[in-house]
Short mmCIF file of C-alpha atoms in Angstrom, two decimals:
data_model
loop_
_atom_site.label_atom_id
_atom_site.label_comp_id
_atom_site.label_asym_id
_atom_site.label_seq_id
_atom_site.Cartn_x
_atom_site.Cartn_y
_atom_site.Cartn_z
CA MET A 241 69.05 96.60 86.10
CA ALA A 242 71.92 93.99 85.49
CA ALA A 243 75.51 95.12 85.98
CA MET A 244 77.26 95.62 82.59
CA ALA A 245 79.96 92.95 81.73
CA ILE A 246 83.69 93.83 82.23
CA ILE A 247 85.43 92.03 79.45
CA LEU A 248 89.26 91.88 78.83
CA ASN A 249 90.05 92.29 75.31
CA LEU A 250 93.35 90.92 73.69
CA GLU A 251 94.59 91.88 70.00
CA THR A 252 97.86 89.99 68.95
CA ALA A 253 97.06 89.40 65.46
CA THR A 254 99.46 91.66 64.02
CA THR A 255 102.61 93.65 65.08
CA ASN A 256 100.43 95.69 67.38
CA CYS A 257 100.28 94.10 71.17
CA SER A 258 97.16 95.72 72.33
CA VAL A 259 95.08 95.16 75.60
CA SER A 260 91.89 96.77 76.52
CA ILE A 261 89.15 96.56 79.34
CA SER A 262 85.53 97.19 78.24
CA LYS A 263 82.56 97.71 80.47
CA GLY A 264 79.38 97.06 78.35
CA ASP A 265 80.63 98.49 74.95
CA GLU A 266 82.63 101.46 76.40
CA THR A 267 86.25 100.80 76.53
CA ILE A 268 87.89 101.87 79.86
CA SER A 269 91.44 100.99 79.61
CA LEU A 270 93.70 100.52 76.79
CA LYS A 271 97.41 99.65 76.77
CA GLU A 272 99.34 98.92 73.52
CA ASN A 273 102.51 99.02 71.75
CA ASN A 274 102.77 98.41 67.68
CA ALA A 275 106.43 97.16 67.45
CA ALA A 276 108.01 95.55 64.51
CA ASP A 277 109.61 92.82 66.60
CA TYR A 278 106.51 90.99 67.63
CA SER A 279 107.46 91.25 71.37
CA HIS A 280 104.02 89.90 72.42
CA SER A 281 105.34 87.28 74.56
CA GLU A 282 107.27 89.81 76.97
CA GLN A 283 104.27 92.61 76.78
CA LEU A 284 101.11 91.05 76.80
CA HIS A 285 100.98 89.93 80.31
CA VAL A 286 102.22 93.14 81.29
CA PHE A 287 99.77 95.12 79.46
CA ILE A 288 96.97 93.11 81.05
CA LYS A 289 98.07 93.80 84.75
CA GLU A 290 98.57 97.40 83.82
CA ALA A 291 95.00 97.67 81.83
CA LEU A 292 93.61 96.09 85.14
CA LYS A 293 95.45 98.46 87.33
CA GLU A 294 94.34 101.59 85.34
CA ALA A 295 90.54 100.68 85.37
CA SER A 296 90.93 99.74 89.12
CA LEU A 297 90.05 96.17 88.71
CA SER A 298 91.60 92.71 89.56
CA PHE A 299 91.38 89.44 87.40
CA SER A 300 88.27 88.17 89.67
CA ASP A 301 86.24 91.26 88.31
CA LEU A 302 86.27 89.94 84.74
CA ASP A 303 83.38 88.44 83.13
CA ALA A 304 85.01 87.15 79.98
CA VAL A 305 88.12 87.45 77.60
CA ALA A 306 87.96 88.37 74.09
CA ILE A 307 90.36 87.40 71.84
CA SER A 308 91.23 88.68 68.08
CA LYS A 309 90.90 85.37 66.27
CA GLY A 310 92.73 86.09 62.91
CA PRO A 311 93.66 86.02 60.57
CA GLY A 312 96.99 87.30 60.99
CA SER A 313 100.39 86.29 62.11
CA TYR A 314 100.48 82.85 62.95
CA THR A 315 103.06 83.70 66.05
CA GLY A 316 101.08 86.52 67.28
CA LEU A 317 97.68 84.57 67.08
CA ARG A 318 98.99 81.57 69.10
CA ILE A 319 100.37 84.02 71.92
CA GLY A 320 97.32 85.75 72.14
CA VAL A 321 94.86 82.69 72.12
CA SER A 322 96.91 80.59 74.41
CA SER A 323 96.84 83.60 77.17
CA ALA A 324 93.18 84.09 76.57
CA LYS A 325 92.40 80.42 77.02
CA GLY A 326 94.48 80.26 80.16
CA LEU A 327 92.75 82.87 81.79
CA CYS A 328 89.49 81.53 81.01
CA PHE A 329 90.28 78.10 82.22
CA SER A 330 91.72 79.76 85.62
CA LEU A 331 88.96 82.16 86.21
CA ASP A 332 86.11 79.79 84.75
CA ILE A 333 84.76 82.64 82.62
CA PRO A 334 83.75 82.48 78.81
CA LEU A 335 85.88 82.80 75.97
CA ILE A 336 84.65 85.23 73.30
CA SER A 337 86.35 85.41 69.37
CA VAL A 338 86.38 88.81 67.45
CA PRO A 339 87.27 88.74 63.83
CA THR A 340 90.46 90.63 63.54
CA LEU A 341 89.19 92.33 60.25
CA GLN A 342 85.82 93.44 61.77
CA GLY A 343 87.68 95.32 64.74
CA MET A 344 89.77 96.94 61.91
CA ALA A 345 86.70 98.15 60.20
CA HIS A 346 85.32 99.73 63.22
CA GLN A 347 88.06 102.21 63.29
CA VAL A 348 86.50 104.16 60.13
CA LYS A 349 83.41 106.07 60.59
CA LEU A 350 81.13 105.08 57.72
CA GLU A 351 78.21 107.18 56.21
CA LYS A 352 75.07 105.65 54.78
CA GLY A 353 75.91 103.57 51.94
CA GLU A 354 79.71 103.53 52.46
CA LEU A 355 81.85 100.35 52.61
CA ALA A 356 85.07 99.45 54.51
CA ILE A 357 87.72 96.82 53.28
CA SER A 358 90.04 95.33 55.73
CA VAL A 359 93.18 94.07 54.18
CA LEU A 360 96.13 92.69 56.03
CA ASP A 361 99.50 92.19 53.95
CA ALA A 362 100.39 88.41 53.50
CA ARG A 363 102.76 87.86 51.01
CA ARG A 364 103.65 89.11 47.42
CA MET A 365 100.58 90.64 46.10
CA GLU A 366 98.20 88.75 48.34
CA VAL A 367 96.09 90.20 51.11
CA TYR A 368 93.53 88.86 53.64
CA SER A 369 90.48 90.75 53.28
CA CYS A 370 86.92 91.11 54.19
CA VAL A 371 84.14 93.66 53.04
CA TYR A 372 81.86 95.42 55.62
CA ASP A 373 78.89 97.57 55.19
CA GLY A 374 77.91 101.00 57.06
CA ASN A 375 76.63 98.87 60.10
CA TYR A 376 80.22 96.86 60.02
CA GLU A 377 78.43 93.94 59.05
CA GLU A 378 80.16 91.45 56.51
CA ILE A 379 78.94 91.29 53.15
CA ARG A 380 81.67 89.23 51.59
CA GLU A 381 83.58 86.63 53.32
CA THR A 382 87.17 86.80 54.45
CA ARG A 383 89.65 85.70 51.74
CA ALA A 384 93.15 85.41 51.04
CA GLU A 385 93.38 86.94 47.42
CA ILE A 386 95.76 88.20 45.24
CA ILE A 387 95.07 91.78 44.22
CA THR A 388 94.70 92.73 40.66
CA GLU A 389 93.09 95.62 38.93
CA SER A 390 89.58 94.14 39.04
CA SER A 391 89.52 93.57 43.03
CA PHE A 392 86.68 94.64 44.56
CA ALA A 393 85.20 96.21 41.36
CA ASP A 394 81.58 95.04 42.55
CA PHE A 395 81.55 97.21 45.33
CA VAL A 396 83.15 100.37 44.30
CA SER A 397 80.97 101.71 41.23
CA ASP A 398 78.79 104.49 43.07
CA ARG A 399 80.20 104.80 46.54
CA LYS A 400 83.02 105.60 48.93
CA VAL A 401 85.11 102.70 49.80
CA PHE A 402 87.82 102.47 52.38
CA VAL A 403 90.57 100.37 52.06
CA ILE A 404 92.36 100.02 55.34
CA GLY A 405 95.29 98.09 57.01
CA SER A 406 98.80 97.00 56.16
CA GLY A 407 97.53 95.70 52.66
CA ALA A 408 96.17 99.16 51.56
CA HIS A 409 99.63 100.07 50.21
CA LYS A 410 99.70 97.20 47.64
CA CYS A 411 96.21 97.88 47.07
CA LYS A 412 96.64 101.49 46.25
CA ASP A 413 99.38 100.61 43.66
CA VAL A 414 97.00 98.82 41.62
CA LEU A 415 93.18 99.85 42.41
CA GLU A 416 92.51 103.13 40.41
CA HIS A 417 89.00 103.82 40.97
CA PRO A 418 88.57 107.17 42.31
CA ASN A 419 86.06 105.95 45.05
CA PHE A 420 88.64 104.03 46.64
CA HIS A 421 90.25 105.74 49.78
CA PHE A 422 93.43 104.04 51.24
CA ASP A 423 94.69 104.32 54.75
CA GLY A 424 97.71 101.86 55.10
CA GLU A 425 98.34 103.12 58.89
CA ILE A 426 95.46 101.28 60.39
CA VAL A 427 96.35 98.34 62.36
CA PRO A 428 93.97 95.91 64.55
CA SER A 429 93.60 97.49 68.11
CA ALA A 430 91.75 96.36 71.31
CA ALA A 431 90.18 99.45 71.60
CA GLN A 432 87.43 98.45 68.94
CA MET A 433 86.72 95.33 70.29
CA GLY A 434 84.63 95.88 73.27
CA PRO A 435 81.22 96.66 71.50
CA ILE A 436 81.56 93.32 69.27
CA ALA A 437 82.52 91.45 72.30
CA TYR A 438 79.77 92.96 74.51
CA GLN A 439 77.07 91.95 71.81
CA LYS A 440 78.54 88.45 71.79
CA TYR A 441 78.68 88.23 75.48
CA GLN A 442 74.69 89.27 75.69
CA ALA A 443 74.02 86.80 72.91
CA LYS A 444 76.17 84.05 74.87
CA GLN A 445 78.08 83.40 71.62
CA PHE A 446 81.05 81.79 73.49
CA GLU A 447 83.93 79.58 72.05
CA ASP A 448 84.62 76.12 73.54
CA VAL A 449 87.81 76.89 75.50
CA ALA A 450 89.24 73.47 75.10
CA TYR A 451 88.85 73.20 71.37
CA PHE A 452 88.96 76.77 70.04
CA GLU A 453 92.08 77.55 67.67
CA PRO A 454 92.85 80.85 65.73
CA TYR A 455 91.42 81.63 62.30
CA TYR A 456 94.83 81.31 60.12
CA LEU A 457 93.04 81.11 57.20
CA LYS A 458 96.05 79.44 55.52
CA ASP A 459 98.06 76.62 56.57
CA PHE A 460 101.39 77.58 58.15
CA VAL A 461 103.96 76.07 56.13
CA LEU A 462 107.66 75.69 57.46
CA GLN A 463 110.16 76.11 54.75
CA SER A 464 113.81 75.66 54.25
CA LYS A 465 115.94 78.83 54.25
CA LYS A 466 116.53 78.60 50.29
CA LYS A 467 112.85 79.31 49.94
CA THR A 468 110.51 82.15 50.79
CA ASN A 469 109.72 82.61 54.33
CA PRO A 470 106.30 81.41 55.70
CA PRO A 471 103.34 83.71 55.64
CA CYS A 472 102.76 86.17 58.47
CA ALA A 473 105.16 84.15 60.68
#
């Protein structure tokens, strides 16, 4: 029987700097810190070394690196993807990308027929969102959208729908259907990336290390101080 792949998982799409090591679909080590100051550039490589040490592994034991690809913070995504690509180049191992919103959905235990809607706060009343079924499969594509009273109405008529993530608070202020259940405390974490990354590893769904770019969803626009700040910078 072939040995299960050992994958380094990196999550930097939001304020949570998160690193895990997974063996097969099991997480065997996790280091993370959810700090508002986006200190990923200082913490990420320290967490990688600590996670490997906790799992009694070295860089040479890794079979792949998985990166949370976005959407999310422009700065955070750039740091994570740059680190992941550097490791893949130096170790000559494949790069796997995991949708950030899909990893979030895995934090909710869904019963048959229930749905999870992952929402990350963008600007004003806008969120990045994606809808997942009970098998955590995407049933509506990722969008940047303005939240209104009719948002997600097609999904909530007769079943429980979990709205999770940093955008849940603004959704709760607008969405009134009793089947919506809100949790604004959930943040993307490398703890949930292992099973998704391992499935992609088995299917050899690898990214081109040279050309892979984060999924920003919206263009990053540098604006003057007199205007509003850039989204998710």
